[in-house]
Amino acid sequence: MKRHEALIPLSHHHHHALVMALEMKKAGTEKSEKNYKQLIRGMILFWKEDGQAHFRDEEEILLPVYLQYAEQPNEGLVKQKLYQHAQIRSLIRHVRESPKTSYDKINELGELLDEHVRLEERELFPLIEEAVPDKYLYEAKGGFQRDSFSGN
């Protein structure tokens, strides 16, 4: 999927989030390549290094720009995105604070993360690319946190 250059840093985060989501969805099954501790450590590191800042970038920079320039913003999609952010934060908090959380919670987090990324990439980002003038997308990009995995 062709993505506006200004949104590529967020799409890089999304790629890494999908990798994490896949690992979490396989957790506790024979398909899992990581043990419980490796999985939790990886999830916490990803959240600390990229996830938290990524959510802030979207909530504090990208969505306000979209709402400013969209003639008829898709409010339902924006609300769904923000609700999913809250759900993801809640599950991550649960996993971090519960020393031996169930694989069901980890699988649930993986499913939600996967669904969330696909919602943004397939539905919301195309609306943003259409509504926001290039100049303001590039200005928004200047405020995004760099991806710790790729450096973009």
Backbone as a ProteinNet text record, in pm:
[ID]
protein_1_A
[PRIMARY]
MKRHEALIPLSHHHHHALVMALEMKKAGTEKSEKNYKQLIRGMILFWKEDGQAHFRDEEEILLPVYLQYAEQPNEGLVKQKLYQHAQIRSLIRHVRESPKTSYDKINELGELLDEHVRLEERELFPLIEEAVPDKYLYEAKGGFQRDSFSGN
[TERTIARY]
84.5	0	89.5	68.1	144	100.2	198.7	170.8	236.6	169	227.8	357.4	459.4	592.4	589.6	505.8	500	446.6	370	313.1	398.9	506.1	591.2	647.3	689.7	737.5	631.7	507.1	400.4	376	385.9	369.4	483	603.6	714	680.6	628.8	585.7	479	387.2	280.2	335.8	436.9	497.6	550.2	623	678.5	566.8	460	346.5	279.9	272.6	213.9	299.9	431.3	521.1	495.1	485.5	456.1	318.6	221.1	85.6	84.1	155.8	161.8	223.1	330.5	393.6	296.2	221.7	126.7	8.6	-35.4	-147.5	-108	21.3	69.4	112.4	117.5	166.1	88.6	163.1	101.3	63	97.5	68.8	200.2	189.3	308.8	373	301.5	355	443.6	437.7	513.6	662.7	741.5	886.9	952.9	875	929.7	863.8	943.4	882.6	812.5	744.3	662.1	743.1	857.5	938.1	991.5	1035.8	1086.1	975.8	859.1	745.5	709.3	699.3	663.1	772.2	899.2	1008.9	1005.5	983.3	976.8	862	746.4	629.6	655.2	712.1	738.9	841.1	945.6	1046.8	985.6	906.5	842.5	752.8	674.6	584.9	663.7	767.7	848.6	922.3	982.8	1065.5	984	870.9	797.3	646.9	582.9	436.6	375.1	425.2	368.4	380.2	498.5	521.4	440.8	427.2	348.7	203.4	146.1	8.3	-1.5	95.3	93.3	103.9	191.3	204.9	70.9	2.4	-126.3	-232	-236.4	-340.3	-316	-190.3	-159	-116.7	-74.4	-28.8	-117.7	-127.4	-193.7	-345.2	-412.1	-558.3	-602	-537.8	-577.5	-561.2	-455.2	-435.9	-546.9	-578.2	-685.9	-818.2	-851.4	-978.2	-983.1	-868	-863.2	-892.6	-844.7	-853.5	-961.6	-1011.3	-1115.5	-1247	-1308.9	-1437	-1544.6	-1543.7	-1636.7	-1557.7	-1492.8	-1411.4	-1497.8	-1439.1	-1508	-1495.7	-1592.5	-1587.7	-1593.5	-1671.4	-1682.3	-1548.7	-1475.1	-1343.4	-1244.1	-1248.7	-1160.1	-1191.7	-1319	-1358	-1314.9	-1332	-1291.9	-1141.9	-1064.7	-918.8	-880.9	-938.7	-906.2	-950.3	-1064	-1111.2	-1013.8	-968	-871.4	-740.5	-697.7	-577.7	-596.5	-712.2	-738.9	-740.2	-800.9	-804.1	-662.8	-582.9	-445.9	-365.9	-376.6	-306.1	-347.7	-477.2	-528.4	-471.8	-470.7	-417.8	-267.5	-196.1	-52.1	-26.6	-101.5	-87.3	-114.8	-220.2	-254.3	-139.4	-88.4	20.7	145.1	176.9	295.9	282.9	163.9	144.7	109	70.6	35	150.3	224.8	345.5	323	209.3	182	43.4	28.9	-99.3	-123.8	-245.5	-279.4	-241.1	-217.4	-191.7	-313.4	-432.5	-553.5	-545.2	-494.4	-480.5	-376.3	-268.7	-164.5	-219.5	-294	-355.9	-455.7	-533.4	-630.4	-559.5	-449.3	-372.1	-320.2	-271.8	-223.5	-332.9	-450.3	-563.9	-603.1	-611.6	-651.5	-548.3	-422.3	-315.3	-319.4	-338.7	-348.4	-467.7	-581.5	-703.1	-684	-620	-599.4	-509.2	-398.4	-305.7	-374.7	-448	-516.6	-624	-692	-790.1	-721.6	-609	-539	-484.8	-417	-352.7	-453.6	-560.6	-655.1	-767.2	-805.5	-920.4	-885.8	-812.8	-790.6	-682.3	-569.2	-461.2	-502.4	-576.7	-621.6	-708.4	-791.3	-872.7	-785.4	-684.6	-592.9	-515	-465.2	-388.5	-472.8	-599.5	-689.5	-725.6	-742.6	-793.3	-686.4	-569.2	-468.2	-372.6	-356.1	-260.7	-118.7	-43.5	93.4	176.4	170	250.9	229.4	105.7	74	103	96.8	140.7	291.2	367.3	512.2	544.7	469.3	489.5	461.5	355.7	323	436	488.4	597.3	714.7	741.7	852.3	838.3	717.7	695.3	690.3	694.2	683	812.2	796.5	910.8	974.7	1106.2	1176.4	1153.8	1146.3	1128.8	1261.3	1261.1	1387.9	1440.2	1354.5	1398.5	1465.7	1403.7	1456.6	1530	1508.6	1571.6	1497.5	1382.5	1301.8	1198.3
-117.3	0	124.1	210.6	335.4	427.5	481.2	566.8	701.7	809.5	942.6	941.6	1004.1	1004.8	1052.3	1147.7	1202.8	1101.6	1003.3	903.8	778	771.1	652	621.4	721.4	686.4	612.6	654.1	586.2	447	433.1	301.7	206.5	260.2	176.5	121.7	208	161.9	53.8	74.7	-21.8	-157.4	-155.7	-283.1	-358.1	-288	-352.4	-395.6	-317.5	-354.5	-481.9	-497	-619	-741.1	-724.5	-834.6	-874.8	-774.7	-801.5	-867	-816.7	-871	-1018.1	-1053	-1192.1	-1280.6	-1233.1	-1309.2	-1327.9	-1222.5	-1230.8	-1321.7	-1319.3	-1405	-1552.9	-1582.3	-1720.7	-1764.3	-1672.1	-1701.8	-1817.4	-1907.4	-2020.6	-2135	-2125.2	-2233.4	-2294.5	-2404.1	-2468.9	-2385.2	-2288.3	-2201.8	-2090.5	-2069.1	-1960.9	-1991.9	-1891.7	-1906.6	-1847.5	-1784.2	-1719.3	-1776.1	-1783.1	-1823.4	-1703.1	-1726.8	-1624.2	-1499.4	-1517.5	-1403	-1324.2	-1391.9	-1322.9	-1238.5	-1294.6	-1226.1	-1099.8	-1113.3	-998.7	-892.3	-933.8	-837.7	-762.4	-834	-771.5	-673.6	-712.2	-624.5	-497.9	-512.9	-396.4	-304.2	-361.6	-280.8	-204.6	-273.4	-208.7	-94.2	-119	-16.9	102.9	75.7	182.5	263	194.9	261	329.4	270.9	322.7	339.8	246	244.1	365.5	401.7	515.6	644.8	669.2	791.5	789.4	671.4	657.5	699.2	650.8	688	838.8	897.7	1042.8	1117.9	1070.2	1134.7	1136.4	1024.6	1017	1104.3	1100.5	1172.6	1323.3	1363.5	1504.9	1579.2	1506.1	1572.3	1535.6	1407.4	1364.7	1387.7	1342.6	1359.1	1505.8	1592.6	1734.1	1794.7	1756.1	1807	1754.3	1626	1567.5	1639.6	1658.2	1722.6	1867.7	1930.7	2069.5	2080.3	1986.6	2000.7	1915.4	1814.5	1731.4	1807.5	1815	1885.1	1811.2	1680.5	1597	1481.9	1507.5	1402	1282.3	1165.5	1044.2	1031	1088.6	1092.9	953.3	865.5	728.5	657.3	675.6	612.8	672.3	802.7	868.7	817.7	809.1	759.4	613.8	533.6	392.8	381.4	461.8	461.8	497.8	604.7	648.5	546.1	484.5	379.5	261.1	222.8	113.9	150.4	275.9	319.2	294.8	330.9	311.1	162.2	81.2	-63.5	-121.8	-82.1	-133.6	-91	34.9	81.5	0.3	-26.6	-102.5	-245	-310.5	-447.4	-450.4	-353.2	-348.1	-327.2	-240.2	-217.9	-346.9	-417.9	-544.1	-644.5	-659.3	-755.4	-716.8	-587.4	-541.5	-560.1	-539.9	-541.8	-679.4	-770.8	-906	-999.9	-1043.2	-1122.2	-1246.9	-1308.1	-1427.7	-1416.1	-1316.4	-1299.7	-1419.5	-1442.6	-1557.8	-1532.3	-1641.3	-1629.1	-1571.1	-1592.2	-1536.4	-1384.6	-1319	-1172.5	-1130	-1204.5	-1173.1	-1192.1	-1300.5	-1324.4	-1214.1	-1171.9	-1063.8	-934.2	-903.6	-784.4	-794.8	-911.7	-931.4	-911.1	-965.3	-950.6	-803.3	-734.9	-594.4	-507.9	-532.4	-456.2	-475.9	-599.6	-630.6	-557	-566	-500.3	-348.3	-294.1	-150	-98.9	-165.5	-123.3	-128.5	-233.6	-247.5	-140.4	-103.8	5.5	134.9	164.2	288.6	286.2	179.8	173.1	165.4	90.8	68	171.4	227.1	316.2	460.6	481.6	618.8	691.4	627.2	695.8	741.3	661.1	712.2	837.9	845.4	965.8	1085.9	1061.9	1169.6	1218	1124.9	1161.5	1244.5	1213	1285.6	1424.2	1435	1559	1663.2	1619.3	1713.3	1752.8	1881.2	1925.9	1877.8	1849.1	1797	1877.1	2008.6	2095.2	2062.4	2039.6	2017	1873	1780.6	1644	1642.6	1716.3	1722.3	1793.4	1896.7	1964	1867	1788.1	1689.1	1588.1	1544.2	1445.6	1497.4	1626.7	1683.7	1666.5	1642.9	1624.2	1479.9	1385.9	1244.8	1192.6	1104.4	1036.4	943.7	932	841.1	697.2	609	466.7	408.7	352.2	303	181.5	109.3	-9.6	27.5	116.4	149.3	282.7	366.5	497.2	603.1	566.6	662.1	730.5
0	0	0	-97.3	-106.1	6.9	76.9	191.4	169.3	209.2	200.7	280.7	223.9	286.4	431.9	462.2	598.1	699.7	654.1	745.7	757.7	681.3	683.8	823.1	901.2	1036.1	1119.3	1107.8	1181.6	1124.5	994	932.1	971.3	991.8	1041.2	1179.4	1266.4	1398.4	1382.4	1290.6	1269.9	1227.3	1142.3	1101.3	1223.1	1309.2	1428.5	1523.7	1530.9	1614.9	1562.6	1430.9	1374.1	1403.9	1403.9	1440.7	1585.9	1674.2	1815.6	1829.4	1756.1	1763.4	1724.4	1619.6	1575.7	1683.8	1745.4	1854	1970.5	2003.2	2115.2	2081.5	1956.7	1917.4	1922.2	1900.8	1905.1	2045.3	2139.3	2274.2	2337.3	2398.7	2467.1	2376.2	2248.6	2154.4	2105.9	2036.5	1981.5	1870.5	1818.7	1713.4	1768.1	1899.6	1961.1	1959.7	1919.9	1915.3	2039.1	2125.6	2244.4	2369.2	2475.8	2601.8	2663.7	2772.9	2836.8	2871.4	2937.4	2980.6	2862.3	2756.5	2637.6	2574	2568.1	2507.1	2586	2716.5	2800.5	2794.6	2802.9	2794.1	2661.1	2552.8	2420.5	2409.9	2463.4	2459.8	2541	2660.2	2744.8	2679.6	2621.1	2553.4	2435.7	2354.5	2240	2287.7	2391.7	2442.6	2494.3	2570.6	2629.9	2522.8	2426	2325.1	2215.8	2177.6	2062.8	2083.9	2147.7	2154.6	2220.2	2338.6	2410.3	2328.9	2276.3	2197.8	2068.2	2009	1886.6	1912	2019.8	2052.6	2074.1	2144.4	2166.2	2033.8	1943.7	1812.2	1739.1	1742.6	1673.5	1741.6	1873.4	1947.3	1953.2	1965.4	1986.8	1860.6	1758.5	1636	1516.6	1486.6	1363.4	1365.2	1468.9	1472.2	1473.2	1550.3	1543.6	1403.4	1332.6	1196.3	1105.1	1119.6	1039.7	1067	1194.9	1229.5	1183.3	1176.5	1130.6	981.2	901.6	755.6	689.4	754.9	694.2	692.4	574.6	564.9	643.2	633.9	710	772	885.4	946.5	987.3	977.3	1017.3	1168.9	1239.1	1384.9	1446	1385.1	1436.3	1433.2	1325.9	1312.2	1412	1430.3	1527.6	1667.8	1702.3	1834.8	1853.6	1750.1	1758.1	1782	1710	1724.9	1868.1	1921.4	2056.9	2161.1	2139.3	2230.5	2228.5	2109.8	2100.4	2169.8	2159.1	2230.6	2380.6	2433.2	2576	2611	2525.8	2550.5	2550.7	2454.2	2443.9	2566.5	2604.9	2725.2	2847.8	2860	2973.3	2975.2	2861.1	2854.5	2881.3	2828.9	2853.8	3002.8	3062.4	3207.2	3284.3	3246	3311.2	3298.4	3177.7	3153.9	3232.6	3236	3309.2	3459.6	3512.3	3657.2	3712.8	3627.9	3672.7	3640.3	3742.4	3718.3	3632.4	3644.1	3564.3	3501.2	3415.1	3347.9	3256.8	3223	3139.5	2994.1	2924.9	2781.8	2710.5	2767.2	2706.2	2695.8	2800.3	2798.5	2695.5	2685.8	2587.8	2446.5	2426.2	2295.3	2261.4	2361.2	2342.2	2300.8	2366.7	2332.3	2189	2150.6	2014	1910.6	1938.2	1846.2	1832.5	1944.9	1943.9	1872.8	1899.4	1834.3	1683.1	1640.6	1497.3	1434.8	1499	1448.9	1442.6	1544.8	1552.4	1440.3	1418.7	1312.7	1177.7	1153.4	1024.1	1006	1113.2	1107	1064.5	1124.9	1092.1	949.9	913.3	781.6	667.6	686	576.2	568.4	684.1	684.8	719.6	828.2	874.2	795.5	773.3	701.5	561.8	485.7	355.3	367.1	470.3	490.9	525.1	606.9	645.8	523.8	443.9	323.8	227.5	219.9	129.6	183.8	314.3	373.7	404	445.7	495.6	382.6	359.1	256.6	289.5	183.2	198.5	298	285.1	371.3	519.1	557.9	698.9	742.1	646.7	678.7	706.3	625	647.3	778.9	811.5	940.5	1055.2	1042.3	1145.5	1160.2	1047.4	1049.8	1132.7	1126.9	1201.8	1352.2	1399.8	1542.5	1586.9	1491.2	1527	1589	1684.7	1745.5	1642.6	1648	1557.2	1600.9	1505.5	1528.6	1579.3	1698.1	1755.4	1680.9	1610	1536.6	1404.1	1328.8	1195.9	1193.1	1294.6	1297.3	1217.3	1159	1080.5	1166.7
[MASK]
++++++++++++++++++++++++++++++++++++++++++++++++++++++++++++++++++++++++++++++++++++++++++++++++++++++++++++++++++++++++++++++++++++++++++++++++++++++++

